[in-house]
CSV table of C-alpha atoms in Angstrom, one decimal:
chain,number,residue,atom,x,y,z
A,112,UNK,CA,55.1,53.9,175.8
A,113,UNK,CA,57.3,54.8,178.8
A,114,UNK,CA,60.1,57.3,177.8
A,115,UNK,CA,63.0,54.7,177.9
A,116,UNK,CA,61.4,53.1,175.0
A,117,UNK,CA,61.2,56.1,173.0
A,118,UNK,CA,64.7,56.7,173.8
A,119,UNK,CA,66.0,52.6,172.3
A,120,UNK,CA,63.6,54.0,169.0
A,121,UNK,CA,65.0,57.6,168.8
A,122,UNK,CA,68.9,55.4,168.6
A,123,UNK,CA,68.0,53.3,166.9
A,124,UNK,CA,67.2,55.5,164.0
A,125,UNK,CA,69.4,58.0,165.2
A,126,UNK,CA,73.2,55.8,165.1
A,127,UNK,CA,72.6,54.4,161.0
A,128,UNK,CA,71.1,57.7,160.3
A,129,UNK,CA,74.2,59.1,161.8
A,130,UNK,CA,76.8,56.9,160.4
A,131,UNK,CA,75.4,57.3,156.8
A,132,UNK,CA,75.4,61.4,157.0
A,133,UNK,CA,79.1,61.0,158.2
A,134,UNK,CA,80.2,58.3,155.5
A,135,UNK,CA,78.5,60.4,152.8
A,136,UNK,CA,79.4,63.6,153.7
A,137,UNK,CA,83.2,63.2,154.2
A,138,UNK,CA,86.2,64.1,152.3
A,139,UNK,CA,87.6,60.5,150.1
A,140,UNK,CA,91.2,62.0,150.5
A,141,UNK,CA,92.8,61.5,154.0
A,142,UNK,CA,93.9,65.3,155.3
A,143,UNK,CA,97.4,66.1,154.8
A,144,UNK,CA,99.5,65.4,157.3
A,145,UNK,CA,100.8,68.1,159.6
A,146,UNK,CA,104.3,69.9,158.4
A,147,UNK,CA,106.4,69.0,161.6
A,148,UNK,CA,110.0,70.4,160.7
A,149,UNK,CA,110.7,73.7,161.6
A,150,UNK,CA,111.0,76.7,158.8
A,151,UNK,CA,114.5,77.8,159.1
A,152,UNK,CA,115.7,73.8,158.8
A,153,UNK,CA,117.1,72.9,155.4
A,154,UNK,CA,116.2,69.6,153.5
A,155,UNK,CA,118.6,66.5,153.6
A,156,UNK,CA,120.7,66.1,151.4
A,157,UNK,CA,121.9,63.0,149.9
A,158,UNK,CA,125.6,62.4,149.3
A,159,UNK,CA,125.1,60.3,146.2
A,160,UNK,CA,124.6,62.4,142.7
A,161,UNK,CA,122.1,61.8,140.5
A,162,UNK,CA,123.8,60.7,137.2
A,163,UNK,CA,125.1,64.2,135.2
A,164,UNK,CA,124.5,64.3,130.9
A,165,UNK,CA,126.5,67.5,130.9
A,166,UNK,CA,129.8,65.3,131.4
A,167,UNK,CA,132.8,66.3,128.7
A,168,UNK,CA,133.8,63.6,126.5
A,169,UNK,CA,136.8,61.4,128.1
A,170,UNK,CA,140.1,62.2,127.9
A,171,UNK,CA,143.2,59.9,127.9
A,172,UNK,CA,145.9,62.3,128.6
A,173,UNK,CA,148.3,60.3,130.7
A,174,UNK,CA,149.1,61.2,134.3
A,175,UNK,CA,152.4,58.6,136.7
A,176,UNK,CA,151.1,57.9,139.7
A,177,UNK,CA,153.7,60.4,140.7
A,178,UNK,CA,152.3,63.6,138.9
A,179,UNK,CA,148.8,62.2,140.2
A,180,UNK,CA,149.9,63.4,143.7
A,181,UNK,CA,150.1,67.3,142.5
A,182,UNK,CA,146.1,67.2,142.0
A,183,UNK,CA,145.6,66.0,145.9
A,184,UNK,CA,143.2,69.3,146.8
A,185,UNK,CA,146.1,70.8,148.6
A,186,UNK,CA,146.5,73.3,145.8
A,187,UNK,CA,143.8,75.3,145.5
A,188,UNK,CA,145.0,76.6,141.9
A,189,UNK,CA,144.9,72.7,140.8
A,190,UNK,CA,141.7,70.8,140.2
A,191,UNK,CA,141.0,67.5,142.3
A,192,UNK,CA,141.8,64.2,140.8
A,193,UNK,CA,140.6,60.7,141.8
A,194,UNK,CA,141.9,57.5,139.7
A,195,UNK,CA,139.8,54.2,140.0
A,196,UNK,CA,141.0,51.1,138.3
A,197,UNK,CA,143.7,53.5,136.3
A,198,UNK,CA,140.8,55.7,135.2
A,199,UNK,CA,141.6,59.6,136.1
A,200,UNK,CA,138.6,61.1,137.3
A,201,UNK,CA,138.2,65.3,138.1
A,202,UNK,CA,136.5,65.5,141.2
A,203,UNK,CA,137.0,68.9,141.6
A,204,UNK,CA,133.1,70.1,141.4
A,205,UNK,CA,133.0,68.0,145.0
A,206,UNK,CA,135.6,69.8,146.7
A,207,UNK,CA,133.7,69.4,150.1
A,208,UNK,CA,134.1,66.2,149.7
A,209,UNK,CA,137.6,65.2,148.4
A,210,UNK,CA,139.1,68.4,148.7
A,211,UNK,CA,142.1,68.9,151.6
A,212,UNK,CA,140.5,67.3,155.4
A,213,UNK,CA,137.4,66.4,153.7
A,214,UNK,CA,135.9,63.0,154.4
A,215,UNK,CA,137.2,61.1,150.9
A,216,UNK,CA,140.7,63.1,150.2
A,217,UNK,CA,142.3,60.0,151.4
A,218,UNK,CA,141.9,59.1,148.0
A,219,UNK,CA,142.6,62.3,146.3
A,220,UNK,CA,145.8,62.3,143.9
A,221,UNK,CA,146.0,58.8,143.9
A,222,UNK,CA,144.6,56.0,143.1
A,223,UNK,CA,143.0,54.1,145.9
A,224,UNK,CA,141.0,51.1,144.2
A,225,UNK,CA,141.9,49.0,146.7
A,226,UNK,CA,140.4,50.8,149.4
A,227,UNK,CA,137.5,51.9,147.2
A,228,UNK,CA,136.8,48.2,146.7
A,229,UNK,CA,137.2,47.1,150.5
A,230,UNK,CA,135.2,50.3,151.5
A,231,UNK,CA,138.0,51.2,153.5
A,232,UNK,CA,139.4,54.7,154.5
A,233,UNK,CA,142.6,53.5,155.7
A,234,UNK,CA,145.2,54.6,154.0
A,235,UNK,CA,147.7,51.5,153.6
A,236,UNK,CA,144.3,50.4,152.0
A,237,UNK,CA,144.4,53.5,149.6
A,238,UNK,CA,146.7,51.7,147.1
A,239,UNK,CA,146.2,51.2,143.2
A,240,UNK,CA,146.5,47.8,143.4
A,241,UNK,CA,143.6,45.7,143.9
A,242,UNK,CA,144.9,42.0,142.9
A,243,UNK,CA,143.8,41.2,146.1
A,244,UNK,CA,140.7,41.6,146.3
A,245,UNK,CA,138.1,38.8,146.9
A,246,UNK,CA,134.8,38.8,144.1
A,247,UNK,CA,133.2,41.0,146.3
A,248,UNK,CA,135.1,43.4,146.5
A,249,UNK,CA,136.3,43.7,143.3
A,250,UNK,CA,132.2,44.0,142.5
A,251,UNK,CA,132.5,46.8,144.9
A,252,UNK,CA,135.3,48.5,142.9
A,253,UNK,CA,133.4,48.3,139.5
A,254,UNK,CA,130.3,49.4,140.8
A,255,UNK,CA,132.6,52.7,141.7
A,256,UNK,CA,134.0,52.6,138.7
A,257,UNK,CA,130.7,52.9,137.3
A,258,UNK,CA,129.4,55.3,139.5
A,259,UNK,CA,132.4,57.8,139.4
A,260,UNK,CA,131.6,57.4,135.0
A,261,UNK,CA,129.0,58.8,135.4
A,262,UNK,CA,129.0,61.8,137.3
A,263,UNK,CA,132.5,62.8,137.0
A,264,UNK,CA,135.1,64.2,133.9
A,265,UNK,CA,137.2,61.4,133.0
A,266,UNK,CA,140.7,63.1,132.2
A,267,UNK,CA,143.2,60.7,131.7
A,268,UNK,CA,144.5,57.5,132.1
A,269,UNK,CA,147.7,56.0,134.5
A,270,UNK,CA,150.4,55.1,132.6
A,271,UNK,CA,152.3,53.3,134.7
A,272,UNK,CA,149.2,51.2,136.9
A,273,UNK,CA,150.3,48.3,138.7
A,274,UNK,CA,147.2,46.3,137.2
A,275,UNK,CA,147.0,45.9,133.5
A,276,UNK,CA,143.4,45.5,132.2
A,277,UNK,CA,140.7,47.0,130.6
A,278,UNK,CA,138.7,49.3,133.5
A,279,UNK,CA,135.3,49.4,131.9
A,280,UNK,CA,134.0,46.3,133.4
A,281,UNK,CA,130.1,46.3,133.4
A,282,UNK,CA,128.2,46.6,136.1
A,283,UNK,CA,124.6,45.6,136.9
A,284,UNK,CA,123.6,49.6,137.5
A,285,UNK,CA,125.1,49.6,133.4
A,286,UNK,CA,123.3,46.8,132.1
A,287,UNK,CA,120.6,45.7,134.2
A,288,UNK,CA,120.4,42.9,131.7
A,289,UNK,CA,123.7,41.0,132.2
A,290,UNK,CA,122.4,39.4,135.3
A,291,UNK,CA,119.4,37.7,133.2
């Protein structure tokens, strides 16, 4: 037997032998994977708020559209208010965010449903009424609606809202069910 034989033998037995000492003697869980991001960076966070169950129970003390402008984040002394659909909402805990230069203030001591429902920040959109909206939109504007219910204080209602009808429309995030 010429040693090239033995060699085609010794692989033969050598490769399964080999592939079953590496199938059996291997981990079943895949290693983690590597931690890439760099200690001192901090963790995205997300702008949207998880639901709150610490919310006080609504209020319908009623605000003009005119007094609604004192509570536009310009005062620090005065809490933030936001009114969707005639619904007053204090969105003072997100001061970052609606407070005075802040991304959202456009709609700040007033009520922009409008806007809300077109996704605009414009502010000839940020107007209280939202007659004009198309079905989309006006989806838009309740889902909002629905949204800002559940994470923020309601405080009060407008009294003197261009559009007169009940704001707590059902959404699908609500009742999952009303689209069956």
């Amino acid at each position: 037997m010429s040693s090239f034989d033995l060699f085609k033998y010794g692989l033969v037995l050598l490769l399964p032998a080999a592939y079953l000492a590496r199938r059996y003697t291997r981990s079943a869980a895949p290693p983690p994977a590597p931690d890439t991001a760099p200690a001192d960076e901090k963790p995205v966070k997300s702008i949207m708020q998880a639901p709150r169950d610490d919310l006080a129970p609504p209020k319908d003390d009623p605000f003009t559209l005119e007094q609604l402008k004192e509570f536009d984040g310009s005062d620090a002394s005065k809490p933030i208010y936001v009114s969707i659909k005639g619904t007053v909402f204090d969105v003072s805990a997100k001061a970052d965010v609606y407070g005075q230069g802040k991304s959202y203030n456009i709609f700040a001591g007033k009520d922009g449903s409008m806007g809300l429902g077109m996704s605009s920040l414009k502010d000839e959109h940020a107007v209280p009424d939202y007659r004009g909206l198309n079905d989309a939109d006006r989806k838009v504007l309740d889902d909002w609606h629905g949204f800002f219910t559940k994470r923020y204080n309601i405080v009060g209602k407008v009294i003197d809202h261009p559009v007169k009808e009940s704001p707590n429309v059902e959404t699908a995030e609500e009742n999952p069910t009303s689209n069956l």
